[in-house]
Amino acid sequence: MAYALLFSVFAISTCGLVYELTAGALASYLLGDSVTQFSIIIGVYLSAMGLGSYLSRHIVRNIISVFIEAELLIGLVGGCSAAILFSVFETAVHFRPILYSLITLTGVLVGLEIPLIMRVLKNRFEFKDLVSKVFTFDYIGALFASLLFPLLLVPHFGLIRSSFFFGIINVLVAFWALRLFKGEVIRPRALAAAGGLLLFLLTAGFIYSEQILHFTETLNYRGNIIYARTTPYQRIVVTREQDSLQLYLNGNLQFNSRDEYRYHEALVHPGLQAVRAPKNVLVLGGGDGLAVREILKYAGVDSVTLVDLDAEMTKLFRRHETLLRLNKGSLNSPRVTVINADAFVWMKENDKKFDFIVVDFPDPSNFSLGKLYTNTFYRLLYRALNDDGVIVVQSTSPFVARRSFWCVVNTLKSVGLKTTPYHAYLPSFGEWGYVIASKRAFRMPGSFMADLRFVTPETARLMMEFPPDMGPVDTEVNRLNNQVLVRYFEEEWSRYVH
Amino acid sequence: MSIDSPHPGISRRSFLIKGSLFIASAGGIISCANPLAEKKMEMAGRIAGGNWKAGHLLTEQTRLSPLETERTGIVIVGGGVAGLSAAREIMKKNQQDDFLLLELESNTGGNAASGSNAVSPYPWAAHYIPIPGREAVFVRELFEELGVIEGYNGKGLPVYNEFHLCADPQERLLIHGHWQEGLVPQLGMSDRDKRQYDEFFGAMERFKKARGNDGRRAFAIPVDHSSRDPRFLRYDAVSMSRYLADNGWDSEYLRWYVNYCCRDDYGCRMEETSAWAGIHYFAARDGVAANADSHAVVTWPEGIGWIVKRMEKDIQPHIRCNACVFNIQKLGDELAVDYHDVRRGTTVRIRSKAVIYAAPRFTAFRTISSLRKRLPSYAGSFGYGPWMTANITMQGTPEGKGAPLSWDNVSYHSDSLGYVVANHQDVSVRRKKTVLTYYYPLTSGEPAAERQRALQRTRQEWVELIVHDLSRMHPAMERSIEAVDVWLWGHAMIRPIPGLIWGAARQEAMKPIGKIFFAHSDMSGLSIFEEAQYRGIMAARQALKTTAAV
Ligand SMILES: Cc1cc2nc3c(=O)[nH]c(=O)nc-3n(C[C@H](O)[C@H](O)[C@H](O)COP(=O)(O)OP(=O)(O)OC[C@H]3O[C@@H](n4cnc5c(N)ncnc54)[C@H](O)[C@@H]3O)c2cc1C
């Protein structure tokens, strides 16, 4: 029996260290800065163990029962810790307190166990042998865990599954102890029942860890996730909320089917309607095919070239049935050519000319994207535009990011394009801005297609009115070698969000 | 100071005397000497530097007597920026085929050499040029020819091709665990530090505008256009660190930054750098542009190799690579230039009217017969610092907390100069792989000792050193590294120690010997592109004048 208990020291120590490493790894994944995270976790864990050891002196009766109860609790808390931390990360305002409480609780319980075992064993060994044996097994357990964790658990099990697995081991140790000390335990039935329940719970968690991970993600979105995929470029998530669909890229809303028509009608029709007999159209970005859907309404357009970086994105919007209903299968039209390439690189090589160019990139929130809003890029657009052609650029919110918006306008002007800024109200996004750029002076069309739901001659006229709080401001020109737009954008949006 | 002690063959610029012969080290690439030692860090790559085989090849020959003799108008020795500039000037001025350029290595470029792999071209050394100022007329002309300057705006300011201007973000510094924008340390600065910054940069600004009693700018590029006013030349008598101390600037951060700049531009610590050269770094550059600020630089994935490729295009038929010049002597009215063809193993003599000597100046003490016979007294003034550079190919990009990945990325806590992203100018949104060019001037000890130590290290040891340094900037980075290529530069840069630039030695060394004209950037005492080009063009003009007179 003595050796059986020593083996449980080994098991406890292994489990304890795995929880500690899991918390450390998780904290570095989620919070970054692994050195800081790991050292804080280790510090908190070790001091909690000290606290547990200290508290063990207050346990004077029923040592075995307390040992088993503690073991079950470790199984529960430690086993579920990774799943809990993953699910609360996005939603919890105070993530760190939760993280440190969980790790403290595990530490205290593990710290409690070793002194308790020593006390159980105190009559079976001489003191010096006891200390030497218990600590040997304790440290071997630690070594075992520290090798197991990076080599086997993280690569093959993942964090959530590993922690459930070790929760199960803790519970099994409790069962074993229950058998060993049959006569000495009070309320053995209740403990066995609790253990059984835990075993069930943890095993379920172990089996369904995939789904748990998925669920933790759904908590971050309001609707139900109907599609989620990580591509080399981004995380694509499509959700459904009642009868509407939403597309998120890296967690940022791209459109909501409830009002996307406003965005896309406003993006396409003022510009395209103004071009006399448009034939060739270029769309940069816009892999969802919604802008193309609007463009295909013009029967005279023979060819639409869509350049989007992400092949997964265009594939999704060519195949997914629900999404095909939304974009009317636009990307599968024989008039449309889809090219998966980096827009800047493609434009540098391009020698074709177009009558209408839609520039629908994500907002300039980093230096990589900021390049697509520079004068150098706009010069390439200029080169690719027929003399009577029109360019339209989505250009963030003139209300939230006023300087950013006018920076796009001024940068387009700097390469010799004539600009016509306008804006529209989108319930999902707020006040949104666009800029039309052309070689000749642009005049807003006096009439539009009949079946549009948002753009009419009246709304179009209103779109060109800028109230004083969104009116023009002086800005620098955005260049590859200064990237002022990214700086404006970051400053303006961070002020708005906080 | 003495010439850094020569070393058997291995280093790129080193020479060995054995009997009456000297051994030149031809350039080239040697692959990793000990592939088995790579178990621990299995990374592809190679070490490059001198081709010691060529050196041995020469030792084995007891006497080199030329087998063939040819004739030409002008011979240019060395195909670095200086030699190529000289060649272009000759082409432009006399439009005739009467010259030859002899280059030791298998490629031209010298210190502006470059390489490339599947991810990107990359530099082996020189990688950028600040936008040229008023005096750097030749650089501006070259930029116009190559389309780097696309035109001039209404105010007469040059408009630069924006693909060539270094893209933003340009620089970041890792300090106290955080990446900050810019290289001047900002995090953790006390008011005292800030005050010293203001004073120091204020002084540099004043030097920028200062003119001497001869009406020239105090500090100019080319160096020779600088004022000779003793008010400024006196700074050449003291070291840069002395200059800081004399002004009471003892801020640790300021001293770090100034020392970084000296090592970056001159491969020399500030204790050894002349204060004139140190100030020159800050005060000489006054370039302006229509579409960039005055601190802007132009750069390309392969660094200055981009320019080299374009420079050599027109003169290709005149270039002979693998040609190690080992003797230049007077022969009647003419000059005889003897070179060993490292590839074919033959020796050739070229008789010419003039020679432009664009190889490093210290090599002239071994190649030019009159100097070989009587080592001139100034010879000891020319010292060179060794460098190690490496190109590291990795998956993804090295990011970090704080400022985003920039072109130049430096760590306050490292002895290296950090790394430059070779594919920084790439316009695509996402880079799957990155090539980092890593710079390390070996300045902890005497150059000769450092050079010795550098050559004894195996590639494996270098790789470990580099990866360890990078991992301190980016934890766990080694997992993303695919290849590390290392280059050792034995004699990378002339060291502008006090007295070199404005002392007698440089003036002496610049004087032509008969019809041999000296063109290497060493003749300016500063190792930068602008000086190499200026020296090349000026030497070509002198040579053309004498040959025309003949
Ligand atoms: C690591 C490093 C980084 C640098 N970074 C920059 C930078 O960013 N910007 C900048 O402006 N400058 C930089 N420089 C300096 C710049 O590279 C040099 O100033 C410039 O390239 C020197 O050109 P050069 O023609 O004078 O000399 P070199 O480049 O030294 O050319 C001399 C040539 O002569 C050849 N040669 C030597 N001996 C013989 C012989 N016996 N026979 C025939 N040929 C021979 C050599 O092979 C070589 O090609 C850097 C230098 C180094 C080492």
mmCIF file with all atom_site columns, N, CA, C and O in Angstrom, chain B residues 527-547:
data_model
loop_
_atom_site.group_PDB
_atom_site.id
_atom_site.type_symbol
_atom_site.label_atom_id
_atom_site.label_alt_id
_atom_site.label_comp_id
_atom_site.label_asym_id
_atom_site.label_entity_id
_atom_site.label_seq_id
_atom_site.pdbx_PDB_ins_code
_atom_site.Cartn_x
_atom_site.Cartn_y
_atom_site.Cartn_z
_atom_site.occupancy
_atom_site.B_iso_or_equiv
_atom_site.pdbx_formal_charge
_atom_site.auth_seq_id
_atom_site.auth_comp_id
_atom_site.auth_asym_id
_atom_site.auth_atom_id
_atom_site.pdbx_PDB_model_num
ATOM 1  N N  . SER B 1 527 ? 33.983 54.759 -45.571 1.00 0.00 ? 527 SER B N  1
ATOM 2  C CA . SER B 1 527 ? 33.524 53.696 -46.440 1.00 0.00 ? 527 SER B CA 1
ATOM 3  C C  . SER B 1 527 ? 32.043 53.876 -46.743 1.00 0.00 ? 527 SER B C  1
ATOM 4  O O  . SER B 1 527 ? 31.196 53.318 -46.071 1.00 0.00 ? 527 SER B O  1
ATOM 5  N N  . ILE B 1 528 ? 31.737 54.696 -47.734 1.00 0.00 ? 528 ILE B N  1
ATOM 6  C CA . ILE B 1 528 ? 30.341 54.834 -48.155 1.00 0.00 ? 528 ILE B CA 1
ATOM 7  C C  . ILE B 1 528 ? 30.279 54.903 -49.679 1.00 0.00 ? 528 ILE B C  1
ATOM 8  O O  . ILE B 1 528 ? 31.252 55.263 -50.342 1.00 0.00 ? 528 ILE B O  1
ATOM 9  N N  . PHE B 1 529 ? 29.118 54.569 -50.210 1.00 0.00 ? 529 PHE B N  1
ATOM 10 C CA . PHE B 1 529 ? 28.915 54.514 -51.642 1.00 0.00 ? 529 PHE B CA 1
ATOM 11 C C  . PHE B 1 529 ? 29.327 55.818 -52.332 1.00 0.00 ? 529 PHE B C  1
ATOM 12 O O  . PHE B 1 529 ? 30.032 55.826 -53.343 1.00 0.00 ? 529 PHE B O  1
ATOM 13 N N  . GLU B 1 530 ? 28.863 56.932 -51.755 1.00 0.00 ? 530 GLU B N  1
ATOM 14 C CA . GLU B 1 530 ? 29.083 58.228 -52.398 1.00 0.00 ? 530 GLU B CA 1
ATOM 15 C C  . GLU B 1 530 ? 30.574 58.509 -52.608 1.00 0.00 ? 530 GLU B C  1
ATOM 16 O O  . GLU B 1 530 ? 30.987 59.061 -53.629 1.00 0.00 ? 530 GLU B O  1
ATOM 17 N N  . GLU B 1 531 ? 31.366 58.131 -51.604 1.00 0.00 ? 531 GLU B N  1
ATOM 18 C CA . GLU B 1 531 ? 32.802 58.388 -51.703 1.00 0.00 ? 531 GLU B CA 1
ATOM 19 C C  . GLU B 1 531 ? 33.434 57.479 -52.754 1.00 0.00 ? 531 GLU B C  1
ATOM 20 O O  . GLU B 1 531 ? 34.287 57.908 -53.533 1.00 0.00 ? 531 GLU B O  1
ATOM 21 N N  . ALA B 1 532 ? 32.994 56.219 -52.770 1.00 0.00 ? 532 ALA B N  1
ATOM 22 C CA . ALA B 1 532 ? 33.547 55.279 -53.747 1.00 0.00 ? 532 ALA B CA 1
ATOM 23 C C  . ALA B 1 532 ? 33.274 55.794 -55.160 1.00 0.00 ? 532 ALA B C  1
ATOM 24 O O  . ALA B 1 532 ? 34.166 55.828 -56.016 1.00 0.00 ? 532 ALA B O  1
ATOM 25 N N  . GLN B 1 533 ? 32.053 56.248 -55.382 1.00 0.00 ? 533 GLN B N  1
ATOM 26 C CA . GLN B 1 533 ? 31.690 56.724 -56.713 1.00 0.00 ? 533 GLN B CA 1
ATOM 27 C C  . GLN B 1 533 ? 32.487 57.982 -57.085 1.00 0.00 ? 533 GLN B C  1
ATOM 28 O O  . GLN B 1 533 ? 33.024 58.097 -58.187 1.00 0.00 ? 533 GLN B O  1
ATOM 29 N N  . TYR B 1 534 ? 32.593 58.889 -56.122 1.00 0.00 ? 534 TYR B N  1
ATOM 30 C CA . TYR B 1 534 ? 33.311 60.135 -56.365 1.00 0.00 ? 534 TYR B CA 1
ATOM 31 C C  . TYR B 1 534 ? 34.773 59.863 -56.714 1.00 0.00 ? 534 TYR B C  1
ATOM 32 O O  . TYR B 1 534 ? 35.320 60.389 -57.688 1.00 0.00 ? 534 TYR B O  1
ATOM 33 N N  . ARG B 1 535 ? 35.393 58.977 -55.923 1.00 0.00 ? 535 ARG B N  1
ATOM 34 C CA . ARG B 1 535 ? 36.802 58.648 -56.169 1.00 0.00 ? 535 ARG B CA 1
ATOM 35 C C  . ARG B 1 535 ? 36.979 58.032 -57.545 1.00 0.00 ? 535 ARG B C  1
ATOM 36 O O  . ARG B 1 535 ? 37.930 58.332 -58.268 1.00 0.00 ? 535 ARG B O  1
ATOM 37 N N  . GLY B 1 536 ? 36.065 57.151 -57.894 1.00 0.00 ? 536 GLY B N  1
ATOM 38 C CA . GLY B 1 536 ? 36.160 56.485 -59.194 1.00 0.00 ? 536 GLY B CA 1
ATOM 39 C C  . GLY B 1 536 ? 36.090 57.483 -60.330 1.00 0.00 ? 536 GLY B C  1
ATOM 40 O O  . GLY B 1 536 ? 36.921 57.479 -61.256 1.00 0.00 ? 536 GLY B O  1
ATOM 41 N N  . ILE B 1 537 ? 35.133 58.377 -60.268 1.00 0.00 ? 537 ILE B N  1
ATOM 42 C CA . ILE B 1 537 ? 34.947 59.343 -61.356 1.00 0.00 ? 537 ILE B CA 1
ATOM 43 C C  . ILE B 1 537 ? 36.135 60.306 -61.436 1.00 0.00 ? 537 ILE B C  1
ATOM 44 O O  . ILE B 1 537 ? 36.657 60.596 -62.516 1.00 0.00 ? 537 ILE B O  1
ATOM 45 N N  . MET B 1 538 ? 36.580 60.785 -60.270 1.00 0.00 ? 538 MET B N  1
ATOM 46 C CA . MET B 1 538 ? 37.687 61.734 -60.282 1.00 0.00 ? 538 MET B CA 1
ATOM 47 C C  . MET B 1 538 ? 38.961 61.090 -60.835 1.00 0.00 ? 538 MET B C  1
ATOM 48 O O  . MET B 1 538 ? 39.685 61.694 -61.633 1.00 0.00 ? 538 MET B O  1
ATOM 49 N N  . ALA B 1 539 ? 39.216 59.840 -60.424 1.00 0.00 ? 539 ALA B N  1
ATOM 50 C CA . ALA B 1 539 ? 40.422 59.162 -60.920 1.00 0.00 ? 539 ALA B CA 1
ATOM 51 C C  . ALA B 1 539 ? 40.326 58.955 -62.430 1.00 0.00 ? 539 ALA B C  1
ATOM 52 O O  . ALA B 1 539 ? 41.311 59.118 -63.162 1.00 0.00 ? 539 ALA B O  1
ATOM 53 N N  . ALA B 1 540 ? 39.119 58.625 -62.904 1.00 0.00 ? 540 ALA B N  1
ATOM 54 C CA . ALA B 1 540 ? 38.947 58.415 -64.346 1.00 0.00 ? 540 ALA B CA 1
ATOM 55 C C  . ALA B 1 540 ? 39.240 59.710 -65.104 1.00 0.00 ? 540 ALA B C  1
ATOM 56 O O  . ALA B 1 540 ? 39.879 59.707 -66.154 1.00 0.00 ? 540 ALA B O  1
ATOM 57 N N  . ARG B 1 541 ? 38.790 60.826 -64.567 1.00 0.00 ? 541 ARG B N  1
ATOM 58 C CA . ARG B 1 541 ? 39.032 62.100 -65.242 1.00 0.00 ? 541 ARG B CA 1
ATOM 59 C C  . ARG B 1 541 ? 40.538 62.405 -65.318 1.00 0.00 ? 541 ARG B C  1
ATOM 60 O O  . ARG B 1 541 ? 41.031 62.846 -66.360 1.00 0.00 ? 541 ARG B O  1
ATOM 61 N N  . GLN B 1 542 ? 41.212 62.130 -64.202 1.00 0.00 ? 542 GLN B N  1
ATOM 62 C CA . GLN B 1 542 ? 42.669 62.365 -64.206 1.00 0.00 ? 542 GLN B CA 1
ATOM 63 C C  . GLN B 1 542 ? 43.340 61.464 -65.239 1.00 0.00 ? 542 GLN B C  1
ATOM 64 O O  . GLN B 1 542 ? 44.179 61.917 -66.016 1.00 0.00 ? 542 GLN B O  1
ATOM 65 N N  . ALA B 1 543 ? 42.951 60.196 -65.232 1.00 0.00 ? 543 ALA B N  1
ATOM 66 C CA . ALA B 1 543 ? 43.591 59.239 -66.140 1.00 0.00 ? 543 ALA B CA 1
ATOM 67 C C  . ALA B 1 543 ? 43.326 59.628 -67.592 1.00 0.00 ? 543 ALA B C  1
ATOM 68 O O  . ALA B 1 543 ? 44.228 59.588 -68.432 1.00 0.00 ? 543 ALA B O  1
ATOM 69 N N  . LEU B 1 544 ? 42.085 60.057 -67.869 1.00 0.00 ? 544 LEU B N  1
ATOM 70 C CA . LEU B 1 544 ? 41.747 60.442 -69.237 1.00 0.00 ? 544 LEU B CA 1
ATOM 71 C C  . LEU B 1 544 ? 42.581 61.625 -69.692 1.00 0.00 ? 544 LEU B C  1
ATOM 72 O O  . LEU B 1 544 ? 43.005 61.704 -70.845 1.00 0.00 ? 544 LEU B O  1
ATOM 73 N N  . LYS B 1 545 ? 42.806 62.540 -68.768 1.00 0.00 ? 545 LYS B N  1
ATOM 74 C CA . LYS B 1 545 ? 43.586 63.726 -69.114 1.00 0.00 ? 545 LYS B CA 1
ATOM 75 C C  . LYS B 1 545 ? 44.997 63.332 -69.537 1.00 0.00 ? 545 LYS B C  1
ATOM 76 O O  . LYS B 1 545 ? 45.499 63.789 -70.559 1.00 0.00 ? 545 LYS B O  1
ATOM 77 N N  . THR B 1 546 ? 45.633 62.446 -68.755 1.00 0.00 ? 546 THR B N  1
ATOM 78 C CA . THR B 1 546 ? 47.003 62.076 -69.117 1.00 0.00 ? 546 THR B CA 1
ATOM 79 C C  . THR B 1 546 ? 47.050 61.277 -70.409 1.00 0.00 ? 546 THR B C  1
ATOM 80 O O  . THR B 1 546 ? 47.928 61.474 -71.227 1.00 0.00 ? 546 THR B O  1
ATOM 81 N N  . THR B 1 547 ? 46.080 60.369 -70.563 1.00 0.00 ? 547 THR B N  1
ATOM 82 C CA . THR B 1 547 ? 46.155 59.566 -71.794 1.00 0.00 ? 547 THR B CA 1
ATOM 83 C C  . THR B 1 547 ? 45.859 60.411 -73.011 1.00 0.00 ? 547 THR B C  1
ATOM 84 O O  . THR B 1 547 ? 46.392 60.175 -74.088 1.00 0.00 ? 547 THR B O  1
#
